[in-house]
Amino acid sequence: MNCQLCQEKFEEYHEGRLPSGTKTQVDAHLGICRKCAESYRLFTLAERVISSEKSVMSNPFLTTRIMTGIEKSDVPVHETETSFRRILKPVLVTIALAAAIIYGIMAGNIYQPERSRNTIPVELALINDAAIESVGILTNE
Amino acid sequence: MDDVSVIHIILAGDTEKFRILVEQYQQMVFRTCMGFLHNKDDADDLAQEVFIQAYQSLSRFKGESAFSTWLYRIAVNACLNKTRKSSGKVFLQRLDEIMNSASVGIKAIPYAENEDPEKILIRQEHVEWVQKALDSLPENQRTAIILSKYDELSQKEIADILNTTEGAVEALLQRAKKSLREKLSYKNKKNKIRRRKKISFVSNHKIN
């Protein structure tokens, strides 16, 4: 038996699931190969750690904690939020926002400010600017 | 009463019936969380989150797979998210473990009261090796090996949870086991070199 084959059999060897012939071969290999023997020692170490973690029991009050958490949770289970609703909601919000912006622009364009009623009287419009004498000239005289 | 009937009752409004599912699957979810987090308190908290999450999305359970498979998927996703988030906080976690000796995870292997403290330390070091080696595996390999070793699930059950084939799970498990062996051997070698250096330093110091 070579090292690779021996190491592949560790799990079955450890759990006693190997046929007696193969078990004898693994035994013999572990007896002569220090590398595989060390590797098997580390394998059993890992198995021990895993089984000790596996044997840890959950908090006896976990069920109560969970049920309290559920009572406090905002989303009741029977309120089915369908995927349709989940997709539709943001789409509707986006459409409403875009519509509001477009309406704002259009309303801005339609709006015409009321023209000033203080138009220049006709008499003033007829005044010939060239004929008006400078105030300076008048004071000098 | 089977799981599907219980779920129908819960969906009809009798939320208290969720307790039946919690009591039935609590230890299973907790074990999975323990495999990923290696700490009892953290595993308890995450198991609680998993059940609340399952409750909130219970209406989306279509019954295409077993409830346990569906619950395992939620648990595995929650564990992976948690480990991804906490990977950046490893240093703080280690510091916390050192400061808070009451932490359960690190003393995973029980020891006798009159046992040699050095032996206890070495044992705790070994526990850390195994935990670190497990944590350093790629996510899919880690998930497969945790479901196989901690929850003792068959390759078929793991394949259902991971939405893959039995062959793929077998390959994942083989790679994970090989990788674990290599990582542990490497740690062991490194540790032996470190010890040798320590011994030579001490003996040199004595001579001088």
Tab-separated table of C-alpha atoms in Angstrom:
chain	number	residue	atom	x	y	z
A	1	MET	CA	0.000	0.000	0.000
A	2	ASN	CA	1.333	3.442	-0.921
A	3	CYS	CA	1.015	6.656	1.140
A	4	GLN	CA	-1.721	8.253	-0.984
A	5	LEU	CA	-3.964	5.188	-0.838
A	6	CYS	CA	-3.365	4.828	2.871
A	7	GLN	CA	-4.319	8.467	3.545
A	8	GLU	CA	-7.479	8.134	1.480
A	9	LYS	CA	-8.571	5.286	3.752
A	10	PHE	CA	-8.137	7.223	7.009
A	11	GLU	CA	-11.820	8.005	7.451
A	12	GLU	CA	-13.027	4.456	6.924
A	13	TYR	CA	-10.131	3.129	9.025
A	14	HIS	CA	-10.975	5.491	11.862
A	15	GLU	CA	-14.664	4.583	11.766
A	16	GLY	CA	-13.910	0.856	11.523
A	17	ARG	CA	-15.588	0.497	8.148
A	18	LEU	CA	-12.663	-1.150	6.331
A	19	PRO	CA	-12.664	-4.841	5.361
A	20	SER	CA	-10.237	-6.803	7.517
A	21	GLY	CA	-7.733	-7.304	4.660
A	22	THR	CA	-7.479	-3.578	3.892
A	23	LYS	CA	-7.377	-2.753	7.597
A	24	THR	CA	-4.351	-5.024	8.037
A	25	GLN	CA	-2.647	-3.312	5.090
A	26	VAL	CA	-3.304	0.165	6.584
A	27	ASP	CA	-2.073	-1.061	9.987
A	28	ALA	CA	1.115	-2.383	8.412
A	29	HIS	CA	1.710	0.837	6.443
A	30	LEU	CA	1.155	3.047	9.495
A	31	GLY	CA	3.650	0.864	11.367
A	32	ILE	CA	6.442	1.519	8.873
A	33	CYS	CA	5.650	4.990	7.458
A	34	ARG	CA	6.285	7.806	9.936
A	35	LYS	CA	4.804	10.424	7.589
A	36	CYS	CA	1.470	8.605	7.299
A	37	ALA	CA	1.434	7.819	11.019
A	38	GLU	CA	1.861	11.538	11.751
A	39	SER	CA	-0.795	12.391	9.184
A	40	TYR	CA	-3.181	9.916	10.818
A	41	ARG	CA	-2.491	11.456	14.222
A	42	LEU	CA	-3.471	14.880	12.828
A	43	PHE	CA	-6.541	13.359	11.192
A	44	THR	CA	-7.737	11.938	14.506
A	45	LEU	CA	-7.029	15.304	16.126
A	46	ALA	CA	-9.278	17.040	13.582
A	47	GLU	CA	-11.972	14.404	14.121
A	48	ARG	CA	-11.805	14.975	17.887
A	49	VAL	CA	-12.146	18.739	17.508
A	50	ILE	CA	-15.087	18.370	15.138
A	51	SER	CA	-16.896	15.852	17.319
A	52	SER	CA	-16.418	18.003	20.416
A	53	GLU	CA	-17.860	21.036	18.603
A	54	LYS	CA	-20.679	18.864	17.321
A	55	SER	CA	-21.586	17.795	20.830
A	56	VAL	CA	-22.111	21.383	22.039
A	57	MET	CA	-25.811	21.915	22.699
A	58	SER	CA	-27.659	25.071	21.749
A	59	ASN	CA	-28.968	27.477	24.364
A	60	PRO	CA	-31.972	25.866	26.131
A	61	PHE	CA	-33.823	29.176	25.784
A	62	LEU	CA	-33.141	29.467	22.061
A	63	THR	CA	-36.718	28.543	21.103
A	64	THR	CA	-38.126	31.196	23.438
A	65	ARG	CA	-35.657	33.743	22.089
A	66	ILE	CA	-36.651	32.918	18.524
A	67	MET	CA	-40.390	33.097	19.249
A	68	THR	CA	-39.905	36.460	20.994
A	69	GLY	CA	-37.883	37.665	18.018
A	70	ILE	CA	-40.666	36.587	15.696
A	71	GLU	CA	-43.283	38.472	17.712
A	72	LYS	CA	-41.154	41.601	17.463
A	73	SER	CA	-40.381	41.172	13.764
A	74	ASP	CA	-42.097	43.737	11.546
A	75	VAL	CA	-43.037	41.474	8.666
A	76	PRO	CA	-45.871	39.102	9.505
A	77	VAL	CA	-45.564	35.785	7.733
A	78	HIS	CA	-49.033	35.897	6.162
A	79	GLU	CA	-48.363	39.270	4.562
A	80	THR	CA	-47.075	37.856	1.327
A	81	GLU	CA	-44.811	40.223	-0.432
A	82	THR	CA	-44.816	38.762	-3.891
A	83	SER	CA	-41.890	39.212	-6.223
A	84	PHE	CA	-44.250	41.114	-8.528
A	85	ARG	CA	-44.902	43.671	-5.801
A	86	ARG	CA	-41.246	43.871	-4.925
A	87	ILE	CA	-40.314	44.672	-8.526
A	88	LEU	CA	-43.336	46.850	-9.262
A	89	LYS	CA	-42.869	49.181	-6.297
A	90	PRO	CA	-39.513	50.701	-7.351
A	91	VAL	CA	-40.651	50.836	-11.000
A	92	LEU	CA	-43.795	52.794	-10.047
A	93	VAL	CA	-41.807	55.188	-7.881
A	94	THR	CA	-39.361	55.839	-10.751
A	95	ILE	CA	-42.189	56.436	-13.232
A	96	ALA	CA	-43.943	58.839	-10.832
A	97	LEU	CA	-40.706	60.778	-10.316
A	98	ALA	CA	-40.010	61.020	-14.065
A	99	ALA	CA	-43.601	62.163	-14.697
A	100	ALA	CA	-43.279	64.866	-12.041
A	101	ILE	CA	-40.056	66.188	-13.611
A	102	ILE	CA	-41.558	66.213	-17.144
A	103	TYR	CA	-44.698	67.975	-15.884
A	104	GLY	CA	-42.530	70.588	-14.155
A	105	ILE	CA	-40.583	71.319	-17.345
A	106	MET	CA	-43.763	71.517	-19.450
A	107	ALA	CA	-45.506	73.780	-16.945
A	108	GLY	CA	-42.466	76.045	-16.964
A	109	ASN	CA	-42.592	76.367	-20.723
A	110	ILE	CA	-46.347	77.020	-20.872
A	111	TYR	CA	-46.203	79.778	-18.269
A	112	GLN	CA	-46.015	83.279	-19.782
A	113	PRO	CA	-45.520	86.159	-17.342
A	114	GLU	CA	-48.105	88.933	-17.519
A	115	ARG	CA	-46.747	91.831	-19.591
A	116	SER	CA	-46.132	95.103	-17.837
A	117	ARG	CA	-49.028	97.532	-18.298
A	118	ASN	CA	-46.836	100.600	-17.775
A	119	THR	CA	-46.244	101.160	-21.472
A	120	ILE	CA	-44.640	104.376	-22.685
A	121	PRO	CA	-47.240	107.039	-23.488
A	122	VAL	CA	-47.518	108.033	-27.136
A	123	GLU	CA	-46.527	111.682	-26.371
A	124	LEU	CA	-43.192	110.622	-24.959
A	125	ALA	CA	-42.506	108.299	-27.828
A	126	LEU	CA	-42.898	111.204	-30.251
A	127	ILE	CA	-40.263	113.352	-28.555
A	128	ASN	CA	-37.300	113.942	-30.789
A	129	ASP	CA	-34.193	113.366	-28.656
A	130	ALA	CA	-31.987	115.372	-31.022
A	131	ALA	CA	-34.048	118.494	-30.471
A	132	ILE	CA	-33.669	118.481	-26.707
A	133	GLU	CA	-31.080	120.955	-25.504
A	134	SER	CA	-28.475	119.959	-23.018
A	135	VAL	CA	-29.164	121.171	-19.459
A	136	GLY	CA	-25.531	122.312	-19.234
A	137	ILE	CA	-25.900	124.676	-22.165
A	138	LEU	CA	-29.079	126.167	-20.681
A	139	THR	CA	-27.430	126.887	-17.301
A	140	ASN	CA	-24.418	128.528	-18.964
A	141	GLU	CA	-26.669	130.998	-20.740
B	1	MET	CA	-48.216	16.432	11.424
B	2	ASP	CA	-45.685	16.917	8.611
B	3	ASP	CA	-43.722	20.106	7.982
B	4	VAL	CA	-45.826	21.235	5.008
B	5	SER	CA	-49.077	21.001	7.014
B	6	VAL	CA	-47.507	22.992	9.853
B	7	ILE	CA	-46.367	25.636	7.359
B	8	HIS	CA	-49.892	25.909	5.935
B	9	ILE	CA	-51.274	26.485	9.434
B	10	ILE	CA	-48.637	29.151	10.134
B	11	LEU	CA	-49.361	30.891	6.832
B	12	ALA	CA	-53.057	30.873	7.704
B	13	GLY	CA	-52.213	33.016	10.725
B	14	ASP	CA	-51.372	30.669	13.616
B	15	THR	CA	-47.802	31.913	14.046
B	16	GLU	CA	-47.363	30.123	17.371
B	17	LYS	CA	-47.118	26.852	15.426
B	18	PHE	CA	-43.706	27.975	14.192
B	19	ARG	CA	-42.462	26.790	17.570
B	20	ILE	CA	-42.908	23.177	16.340
B	21	LEU	CA	-40.483	23.777	13.474
B	22	VAL	CA	-38.026	25.612	15.720
B	23	GLU	CA	-37.974	22.801	18.273
B	24	GLN	CA	-37.505	20.207	15.566
B	25	TYR	CA	-34.683	21.902	13.647
B	26	GLN	CA	-33.017	24.097	16.256
B	27	GLN	CA	-30.096	21.762	17.007
B	28	MET	CA	-29.537	21.057	13.296
B	29	VAL	CA	-29.237	24.774	12.456
B	30	PHE	CA	-27.129	25.390	15.559
B	31	ARG	CA	-24.671	22.621	14.577
B	32	THR	CA	-24.234	24.110	11.116
B	33	CYS	CA	-23.603	27.543	12.625
B	34	MET	CA	-21.142	26.001	15.080
B	35	GLY	CA	-19.243	24.412	12.190
B	36	PHE	CA	-18.765	27.784	10.569
B	37	LEU	CA	-18.275	29.995	13.623
B	38	HIS	CA	-16.713	27.646	16.273
B	39	ASN	CA	-18.260	29.691	19.064
B	40	LYS	CA	-21.377	28.767	21.024
B	41	ASP	CA	-22.669	32.290	21.653
B	42	ASP	CA	-22.174	33.357	18.032
B	43	ALA	CA	-23.790	30.136	16.800
B	44	ASP	CA	-26.801	30.728	19.095
B	45	ASP	CA	-27.239	34.277	17.794
B	46	LEU	CA	-26.924	33.230	14.175
B	47	ALA	CA	-29.336	30.308	14.619
B	48	GLN	CA	-31.864	32.793	15.974
B	49	GLU	CA	-31.354	35.045	12.931
B	50	VAL	CA	-31.747	32.061	10.604
B	51	PHE	CA	-35.110	31.089	12.099
B	52	ILE	CA	-36.430	34.665	12.008
B	53	GLN	CA	-35.318	34.943	8.385
B	54	ALA	CA	-37.008	31.610	7.598
B	55	TYR	CA	-40.199	32.784	9.298
B	56	GLN	CA	-40.251	36.027	7.342
B	57	SER	CA	-39.827	34.251	4.019
B	58	LEU	CA	-41.992	31.244	4.835
B	59	SER	CA	-44.564	32.266	2.218
B	60	ARG	CA	-41.860	31.777	-0.420
B	61	PHE	CA	-41.361	28.122	0.551
B	62	LYS	CA	-42.910	26.278	-2.382
B	63	GLY	CA	-42.461	22.759	-1.062
B	64	GLU	CA	-40.324	21.746	-4.056
B	65	SER	CA	-37.677	20.467	-1.650
B	66	ALA	CA	-37.900	19.286	1.956
B	67	PHE	CA	-38.290	22.047	4.551
B	68	SER	CA	-35.003	20.946	6.143
B	69	THR	CA	-33.180	21.417	2.804
B	70	TRP	CA	-34.692	24.892	2.438
B	71	LEU	CA	-33.737	25.749	6.019
B	72	TYR	CA	-30.185	24.440	5.494
B	73	ARG	CA	-29.830	26.734	2.475
B	74	ILE	CA	-30.838	29.750	4.563
B	75	ALA	CA	-28.473	28.668	7.353
B	76	VAL	CA	-25.516	28.114	5.013
B	77	ASN	CA	-26.045	31.492	3.320
B	78	ALA	CA	-26.317	33.247	6.670
B	79	CYS	CA	-23.131	31.532	7.918
B	80	LEU	CA	-21.189	32.413	4.776
B	81	ASN	CA	-22.345	36.038	4.971
B	82	LYS	CA	-21.374	36.175	8.613
B	83	THR	CA	-17.896	34.722	8.012
B	84	ARG	CA	-17.347	37.075	5.055
B	85	LYS	CA	-18.255	40.059	7.216
B	86	SER	CA	-16.179	38.934	10.166
B	87	SER	CA	-13.086	38.018	8.125
B	88	GLY	CA	-11.997	41.639	8.413
B	89	LYS	CA	-12.472	41.563	12.157
B	90	VAL	CA	-10.281	38.529	12.834
B	91	PHE	CA	-7.703	40.517	14.759
B	92	LEU	CA	-10.302	42.059	17.072
B	93	GLN	CA	-11.930	38.673	17.549
B	94	ARG	CA	-8.638	37.063	18.569
B	95	LEU	CA	-7.995	39.900	20.983
B	96	ASP	CA	-11.465	39.437	22.405
B	97	GLU	CA	-10.864	35.705	22.835
B	98	ILE	CA	-7.630	36.377	24.705
B	99	MET	CA	-9.273	38.988	26.922
B	100	ASN	CA	-12.434	36.993	27.506
B	101	SER	CA	-11.382	33.563	28.682
B	102	ALA	CA	-15.053	32.584	29.115
B	103	SER	CA	-15.387	32.245	25.367
B	104	VAL	CA	-16.604	28.719	24.665
B	105	GLY	CA	-15.261	28.045	21.199
B	106	ILE	CA	-11.578	27.876	22.045
B	107	LYS	CA	-11.984	25.262	24.783
B	108	ALA	CA	-13.729	22.873	22.475
B	109	ILE	CA	-11.928	19.772	23.785
B	110	PRO	CA	-12.743	19.132	27.432
B	111	TYR	CA	-9.882	18.460	29.811
B	112	ALA	CA	-9.432	17.093	33.329
B	113	GLU	CA	-8.957	19.543	36.184
B	114	ASN	CA	-5.582	18.155	37.235
B	115	GLU	CA	-4.220	18.011	33.685
B	116	ASP	CA	-0.836	19.524	32.926
B	117	PRO	CA	-1.347	23.203	31.876
B	118	GLU	CA	1.210	22.785	29.088
B	119	LYS	CA	-0.773	19.891	27.687
B	120	ILE	CA	-3.954	21.967	27.869
B	121	LEU	CA	-2.226	24.776	25.995
B	122	ILE	CA	-0.991	22.402	23.300
B	123	ARG	CA	-4.481	20.968	23.005
B	124	GLN	CA	-5.999	24.435	22.640
B	125	GLU	CA	-3.375	25.193	20.020
B	126	HIS	CA	-4.444	22.069	18.133
B	127	VAL	CA	-8.087	23.140	18.310
B	128	GLU	CA	-7.103	26.459	16.774
B	129	TRP	CA	-5.164	24.689	14.012
B	130	VAL	CA	-8.188	22.643	13.030
B	131	GLN	CA	-10.542	25.622	13.177
B	132	LYS	CA	-8.182	27.786	11.126
B	133	ALA	CA	-7.600	25.007	8.599
B	134	LEU	CA	-11.380	24.606	8.195
B	135	ASP	CA	-11.920	28.356	7.882
B	136	SER	CA	-9.232	28.719	5.240
B	137	LEU	CA	-10.935	26.266	2.862
B	138	PRO	CA	-12.759	27.711	-0.168
B	139	GLU	CA	-16.443	28.385	0.609
B	140	ASN	CA	-17.924	25.473	-1.350
B	141	GLN	CA	-15.440	22.962	0.102
B	142	ARG	CA	-15.987	24.318	3.610
B	143	THR	CA	-19.758	24.098	3.243
B	144	ALA	CA	-19.584	20.537	1.928
B	145	ILE	CA	-17.289	19.313	4.691
B	146	ILE	CA	-19.289	21.034	7.459
B	147	LEU	CA	-22.551	19.550	6.207
B	148	SER	CA	-20.874	16.158	5.948
B	149	LYS	CA	-18.956	16.143	9.241
B	150	TYR	CA	-21.058	18.284	11.581
B	151	ASP	CA	-24.522	17.438	10.273
B	152	GLU	CA	-23.650	13.956	9.010
B	153	LEU	CA	-25.591	14.515	5.788
B	154	SER	CA	-25.276	12.155	2.846
B	155	GLN	CA	-23.749	13.298	-0.430
B	156	LYS	CA	-27.241	13.324	-1.965
B	157	GLU	CA	-28.588	15.636	0.757
B	158	ILE	CA	-25.585	17.949	0.428
B	159	ALA	CA	-26.056	17.997	-3.348
B	160	ASP	CA	-29.714	19.051	-2.868
B	161	ILE	CA	-28.736	21.870	-0.531
B	162	LEU	CA	-25.952	23.135	-2.784
B	163	ASN	CA	-28.007	22.646	-5.952
B	164	THR	CA	-25.366	20.446	-7.512
B	165	THR	CA	-24.715	16.819	-8.373
B	166	GLU	CA	-23.587	14.027	-6.058
B	167	GLY	CA	-20.433	13.640	-8.119
B	168	ALA	CA	-19.570	17.303	-7.619
B	169	VAL	CA	-20.091	16.936	-3.850
B	170	GLU	CA	-17.863	13.860	-3.758
B	171	ALA	CA	-15.122	15.786	-5.559
B	172	LEU	CA	-15.561	18.754	-3.218
B	173	LEU	CA	-15.285	16.525	-0.150
B	174	GLN	CA	-12.184	14.770	-1.445
B	175	ARG	CA	-10.472	18.077	-2.221
B	176	ALA	CA	-11.499	19.496	1.166
B	177	LYS	CA	-10.139	16.482	3.086
B	178	LYS	CA	-6.871	16.534	1.153
B	179	SER	CA	-6.515	20.251	1.692
B	180	LEU	CA	-7.205	19.860	5.418
B	181	ARG	CA	-4.558	17.130	5.712
B	182	GLU	CA	-2.006	19.321	3.948
B	183	LYS	CA	-2.800	22.396	6.017
B	184	LEU	CA	-2.552	20.463	9.291
B	185	SER	CA	0.729	18.821	8.257
B	186	TYR	CA	2.143	22.222	7.329
B	187	LYS	CA	1.102	23.683	10.691
B	188	ASN	CA	2.588	20.695	12.474
B	189	LYS	CA	5.904	21.043	10.643
B	190	LYS	CA	6.053	24.775	11.332
B	191	ASN	CA	5.336	24.148	14.975
B	192	LYS	CA	8.062	21.503	15.253
B	193	ILE	CA	10.618	23.906	13.759
B	194	ARG	CA	9.495	26.614	16.184
B	195	ARG	CA	9.836	24.245	19.145
B	196	ARG	CA	13.289	23.113	18.002
B	197	LYS	CA	14.407	26.759	17.790
B	198	LYS	CA	13.030	27.425	21.261
B	199	ILE	CA	14.821	24.414	22.735
B	200	SER	CA	18.130	25.321	21.093
B	201	PHE	CA	17.771	28.909	22.305
B	202	VAL	CA	17.132	27.751	25.868
B	203	SER	CA	20.040	25.255	25.860
B	204	ASN	CA	22.415	27.874	24.386
B	205	HIS	CA	21.308	30.334	27.033
B	206	LYS	CA	22.015	27.784	29.779
B	207	ILE	CA	25.506	27.049	28.455
B	208	ASN	CA	26.388	30.724	28.248
